[in-house]
């Protein structure tokens, strides 16, 4: 279980409204839970689902009247599928991905290591990249990171064309919301089974 998924482990569901596919479900941890500060709500109507979890995302898909089915069928129980689910977001799209400094650093280091292995890197390249980019560069945002890459030159060596490099990763808010949805679906399904038994 991921650290994000653990936030919802003690959550209980309250049905605020349910009329067929029109649902308003609230989930919150018990008062004694260390994760009681992560409540969330799922609101559904035909072909639509809104998750409110500190971040708000509106999902829709014309082929799925019951949106809970989308989340049931596209991931294993308790797991998420953010790559597929992001395609279904109508509102909140600008909150799905953002510049990830860790991803930027990994890609730069992998590129340097590859150049060293291939023998195309001048001696001292790794040290110079560390100093010029990671220590002195303004790499807290994508524009600064790209500028540091584009302006880097050491003994005639450059990073070359980096415009296709992608430094975006799913935001913590989107991943949090995906886990909230997945856990909410599991709790909702468990409650329905208990009522049916």
mmCIF file of C-alpha atoms in Angstrom:
data_model
loop_
_atom_site.group_PDB
_atom_site.id
_atom_site.type_symbol
_atom_site.label_atom_id
_atom_site.label_comp_id
_atom_site.label_asym_id
_atom_site.label_seq_id
_atom_site.Cartn_x
_atom_site.Cartn_y
_atom_site.Cartn_z
ATOM 1 C CA UNK A 1 0.000 0.000 0.000
ATOM 2 C CA UNK A 2 1.402 3.395 -0.977
ATOM 3 C CA UNK A 3 1.874 6.182 1.553
ATOM 4 C CA UNK A 4 -0.963 8.088 -0.095
ATOM 5 C CA UNK A 5 -3.322 5.101 0.047
ATOM 6 C CA UNK A 6 -2.597 4.725 3.784
ATOM 7 C CA UNK A 7 -4.237 8.117 4.351
ATOM 8 C CA UNK A 8 -7.612 6.526 3.663
ATOM 9 C CA UNK A 9 -7.199 3.219 5.520
ATOM 10 C CA UNK A 10 -9.480 4.183 8.433
ATOM 11 C CA UNK A 11 -12.030 6.147 6.429
ATOM 12 C CA UNK A 12 -15.726 5.471 6.810
ATOM 13 C CA UNK A 13 -18.408 6.307 4.268
ATOM 14 C CA UNK A 14 -21.477 8.445 4.799
ATOM 15 C CA UNK A 15 -24.127 8.488 2.071
ATOM 16 C CA UNK A 16 -25.378 12.064 1.819
ATOM 17 C CA UNK A 17 -27.533 11.327 -1.230
ATOM 18 C CA UNK A 18 -28.188 8.305 -3.404
ATOM 19 C CA UNK A 19 -30.738 8.034 -6.162
ATOM 20 C CA UNK A 20 -29.528 5.563 -8.780
ATOM 21 C CA UNK A 21 -26.440 7.043 -10.447
ATOM 22 C CA UNK A 22 -26.937 10.336 -8.588
ATOM 23 C CA UNK A 23 -24.756 9.990 -5.503
ATOM 24 C CA UNK A 24 -23.069 12.198 -2.950
ATOM 25 C CA UNK A 25 -20.732 10.162 -0.751
ATOM 26 C CA UNK A 26 -18.532 11.529 2.034
ATOM 27 C CA UNK A 27 -15.506 9.683 3.400
ATOM 28 C CA UNK A 28 -13.551 10.627 6.491
ATOM 29 C CA UNK A 29 -11.210 9.050 8.971
ATOM 30 C CA UNK A 30 -12.185 8.372 12.547
ATOM 31 C CA UNK A 31 -11.319 11.077 15.072
ATOM 32 C CA UNK A 32 -8.527 8.959 16.579
ATOM 33 C CA UNK A 33 -6.948 8.293 13.169
ATOM 34 C CA UNK A 34 -3.752 10.165 12.278
ATOM 35 C CA UNK A 35 -5.327 10.605 8.843
ATOM 36 C CA UNK A 36 -8.632 12.137 9.925
ATOM 37 C CA UNK A 37 -7.604 15.370 8.196
ATOM 38 C CA UNK A 38 -8.005 13.780 4.729
ATOM 39 C CA UNK A 39 -11.787 13.723 4.178
ATOM 40 C CA UNK A 40 -13.069 13.564 0.619
ATOM 41 C CA UNK A 41 -16.319 13.445 -1.296
ATOM 42 C CA UNK A 42 -17.398 11.633 -4.448
ATOM 43 C CA UNK A 43 -20.306 13.078 -6.408
ATOM 44 C CA UNK A 44 -21.651 11.153 -9.388
ATOM 45 C CA UNK A 45 -24.307 11.559 -12.022
ATOM 46 C CA UNK A 46 -24.594 9.792 -15.396
ATOM 47 C CA UNK A 47 -21.249 9.932 -17.264
ATOM 48 C CA UNK A 48 -19.689 12.182 -14.588
ATOM 49 C CA UNK A 49 -17.759 11.982 -11.322
ATOM 50 C CA UNK A 50 -16.366 14.794 -9.203
ATOM 51 C CA UNK A 51 -13.861 14.138 -6.446
ATOM 52 C CA UNK A 52 -13.351 16.818 -3.806
ATOM 53 C CA UNK A 53 -10.308 15.937 -1.716
ATOM 54 C CA UNK A 54 -8.580 19.238 -1.095
ATOM 55 C CA UNK A 55 -8.163 19.246 -4.872
ATOM 56 C CA UNK A 56 -11.155 18.994 -7.187
ATOM 57 C CA UNK A 57 -11.216 17.000 -10.403
ATOM 58 C CA UNK A 58 -14.191 16.415 -12.679
ATOM 59 C CA UNK A 59 -14.052 13.215 -14.734
ATOM 60 C CA UNK A 60 -16.388 12.413 -17.571
ATOM 61 C CA UNK A 61 -16.667 9.802 -20.317
ATOM 62 C CA UNK A 62 -19.546 9.407 -22.738
ATOM 63 C CA UNK A 63 -19.331 5.595 -22.788
ATOM 64 C CA UNK A 64 -19.724 4.972 -19.040
ATOM 65 C CA UNK A 65 -23.015 5.987 -17.391
ATOM 66 C CA UNK A 66 -21.869 4.804 -13.935
ATOM 67 C CA UNK A 67 -18.480 6.411 -13.443
ATOM 68 C CA UNK A 68 -17.709 4.160 -10.491
ATOM 69 C CA UNK A 69 -17.516 1.372 -13.102
ATOM 70 C CA UNK A 70 -14.721 3.224 -14.881
ATOM 71 C CA UNK A 71 -12.609 3.173 -11.725
ATOM 72 C CA UNK A 72 -13.557 -0.416 -10.881
ATOM 73 C CA UNK A 73 -12.719 -1.818 -14.301
ATOM 74 C CA UNK A 74 -9.522 0.063 -15.134
ATOM 75 C CA UNK A 75 -7.425 -0.858 -12.091
ATOM 76 C CA UNK A 76 -6.977 -3.759 -9.714
ATOM 77 C CA UNK A 77 -8.773 -3.517 -6.383
ATOM 78 C CA UNK A 78 -7.241 -0.824 -4.226
ATOM 79 C CA UNK A 79 -4.886 0.388 -6.964
ATOM 80 C CA UNK A 80 -4.991 3.370 -9.280
ATOM 81 C CA UNK A 81 -4.470 3.953 -12.986
ATOM 82 C CA UNK A 82 -3.561 7.652 -13.242
ATOM 83 C CA UNK A 83 -2.234 7.387 -16.794
ATOM 84 C CA UNK A 84 -5.610 6.286 -18.106
ATOM 85 C CA UNK A 85 -7.733 8.296 -15.691
ATOM 86 C CA UNK A 86 -6.061 11.596 -16.579
ATOM 87 C CA UNK A 87 -7.513 11.277 -20.078
ATOM 88 C CA UNK A 88 -11.010 11.473 -18.565
ATOM 89 C CA UNK A 89 -10.493 14.716 -16.603
ATOM 90 C CA UNK A 90 -12.565 17.609 -17.870
ATOM 91 C CA UNK A 91 -12.003 20.164 -15.082
ATOM 92 C CA UNK A 92 -8.760 20.360 -13.124
ATOM 93 C CA UNK A 93 -6.535 19.411 -16.087
ATOM 94 C CA UNK A 94 -3.929 22.019 -15.140
ATOM 95 C CA UNK A 95 -3.493 20.237 -11.790
ATOM 96 C CA UNK A 96 -2.711 16.762 -13.194
ATOM 97 C CA UNK A 97 0.982 17.121 -14.026
ATOM 98 C CA UNK A 98 3.709 19.570 -13.122
ATOM 99 C CA UNK A 99 7.461 20.001 -13.291
ATOM 100 C CA UNK A 100 9.195 17.375 -11.148
ATOM 101 C CA UNK A 101 12.685 18.389 -10.068
ATOM 102 C CA UNK A 102 13.543 14.793 -9.133
ATOM 103 C CA UNK A 103 12.663 13.611 -12.638
ATOM 104 C CA UNK A 104 14.731 16.444 -14.114
ATOM 105 C CA UNK A 105 17.756 15.483 -12.006
ATOM 106 C CA UNK A 106 17.443 11.781 -12.926
ATOM 107 C CA UNK A 107 17.276 12.523 -16.641
ATOM 108 C CA UNK A 108 20.255 14.873 -16.540
ATOM 109 C CA UNK A 109 22.349 12.391 -14.557
ATOM 110 C CA UNK A 110 21.381 9.496 -16.854
ATOM 111 C CA UNK A 111 22.380 11.570 -19.893
ATOM 112 C CA UNK A 112 25.756 12.413 -18.343
ATOM 113 C CA UNK A 113 26.397 8.786 -17.324
ATOM 114 C CA UNK A 114 25.572 7.644 -20.852
ATOM 115 C CA UNK A 115 27.980 10.213 -22.326
ATOM 116 C CA UNK A 116 30.712 9.028 -19.944
ATOM 117 C CA UNK A 117 30.095 5.362 -20.871
ATOM 118 C CA UNK A 118 30.172 6.163 -24.584
ATOM 119 C CA UNK A 119 33.415 8.087 -24.158
ATOM 120 C CA UNK A 120 32.011 11.347 -25.538
ATOM 121 C CA UNK A 121 32.195 13.189 -22.200
ATOM 122 C CA UNK A 122 35.211 15.336 -21.371
ATOM 123 C CA UNK A 123 37.009 14.569 -18.126
ATOM 124 C CA UNK A 124 35.325 16.307 -15.163
ATOM 125 C CA UNK A 125 31.899 16.569 -16.828
ATOM 126 C CA UNK A 126 29.995 15.092 -13.890
ATOM 127 C CA UNK A 127 31.574 17.508 -11.430
ATOM 128 C CA UNK A 128 30.881 20.475 -13.730
ATOM 129 C CA UNK A 129 27.227 19.472 -14.236
ATOM 130 C CA UNK A 130 26.786 19.155 -10.465
ATOM 131 C CA UNK A 131 28.251 22.612 -9.894
ATOM 132 C CA UNK A 132 26.721 24.525 -12.829
ATOM 133 C CA UNK A 133 23.273 22.956 -12.902
ATOM 134 C CA UNK A 134 22.457 21.371 -9.538
ATOM 135 C CA UNK A 135 24.277 23.813 -7.247
ATOM 136 C CA UNK A 136 24.178 27.117 -9.119
ATOM 137 C CA UNK A 137 21.297 26.629 -11.535
ATOM 138 C CA UNK A 138 17.830 28.007 -10.895
ATOM 139 C CA UNK A 139 16.147 24.627 -11.392
ATOM 140 C CA UNK A 140 13.181 24.927 -9.026
ATOM 141 C CA UNK A 141 10.906 25.471 -12.035
ATOM 142 C CA UNK A 142 10.861 24.161 -15.592
ATOM 143 C CA UNK A 143 11.899 27.389 -17.315
ATOM 144 C CA UNK A 144 14.993 27.679 -15.122
ATOM 145 C CA UNK A 145 15.837 23.997 -15.533
ATOM 146 C CA UNK A 146 15.587 24.176 -19.313
ATOM 147 C CA UNK A 147 17.643 27.374 -19.370
ATOM 148 C CA UNK A 148 20.366 25.690 -17.303
ATOM 149 C CA UNK A 149 20.465 22.768 -19.733
ATOM 150 C CA UNK A 150 20.446 24.936 -22.850
ATOM 151 C CA UNK A 151 23.211 27.235 -21.628
ATOM 152 C CA UNK A 152 25.480 24.491 -20.268
ATOM 153 C CA UNK A 153 28.748 24.042 -22.139
ATOM 154 C CA UNK A 154 31.883 22.357 -20.881
ATOM 155 C CA UNK A 155 34.973 21.841 -23.048
ATOM 156 C CA UNK A 156 32.792 21.874 -26.144
ATOM 157 C CA UNK A 157 30.263 19.364 -24.732
ATOM 158 C CA UNK A 158 26.579 20.324 -24.517
ATOM 159 C CA UNK A 159 23.377 18.490 -23.761
ATOM 160 C CA UNK A 160 22.308 18.962 -27.380
ATOM 161 C CA UNK A 161 18.624 19.241 -28.202
ATOM 162 C CA UNK A 162 16.629 18.786 -25.027
ATOM 163 C CA UNK A 163 13.325 20.301 -26.131
ATOM 164 C CA UNK A 164 11.729 16.825 -26.282
ATOM 165 C CA UNK A 165 12.762 15.939 -22.726
ATOM 166 C CA UNK A 166 9.697 15.705 -20.487
ATOM 167 C CA UNK A 167 10.128 16.718 -16.847
ATOM 168 C CA UNK A 168 6.461 16.520 -15.861
ATOM 169 C CA UNK A 169 5.081 13.952 -13.438
ATOM 170 C CA UNK A 170 1.704 13.456 -11.803
ATOM 171 C CA UNK A 171 1.143 16.001 -9.058
ATOM 172 C CA UNK A 172 0.692 14.886 -5.456
ATOM 173 C CA UNK A 173 -2.830 16.341 -5.595
ATOM 174 C CA UNK A 174 -3.857 14.255 -8.592
ATOM 175 C CA UNK A 175 -2.385 11.065 -7.115
ATOM 176 C CA UNK A 176 -4.090 11.832 -3.775
ATOM 177 C CA UNK A 177 -7.419 12.258 -5.572
ATOM 178 C CA UNK A 178 -6.953 9.044 -7.589
ATOM 179 C CA UNK A 179 -6.300 7.072 -4.399
ATOM 180 C CA UNK A 180 -9.313 8.728 -2.764
ATOM 181 C CA UNK A 181 -11.558 7.665 -5.642
ATOM 182 C CA UNK A 182 -10.223 4.125 -5.672
ATOM 183 C CA UNK A 183 -10.647 3.736 -1.912
ATOM 184 C CA UNK A 184 -14.097 5.332 -2.027
ATOM 185 C CA UNK A 185 -15.212 2.865 -4.709
ATOM 186 C CA UNK A 186 -13.943 -0.036 -2.605
ATOM 187 C CA UNK A 187 -15.792 1.216 0.497
ATOM 188 C CA UNK A 188 -18.967 1.830 -1.500
ATOM 189 C CA UNK A 189 -18.845 -1.665 -3.019
ATOM 190 C CA UNK A 190 -18.204 -3.265 0.384
ATOM 191 C CA UNK A 191 -21.203 -1.411 1.871
ATOM 192 C CA UNK A 192 -23.465 -2.561 -0.994
ATOM 193 C CA UNK A 193 -22.356 -6.180 -0.507
ATOM 194 C CA UNK A 194 -23.058 -5.965 3.220
ATOM 195 C CA UNK A 195 -26.569 -4.642 2.569
ATOM 196 C CA UNK A 196 -27.229 -7.351 -0.033
ATOM 197 C CA UNK A 197 -26.061 -10.181 2.281
#
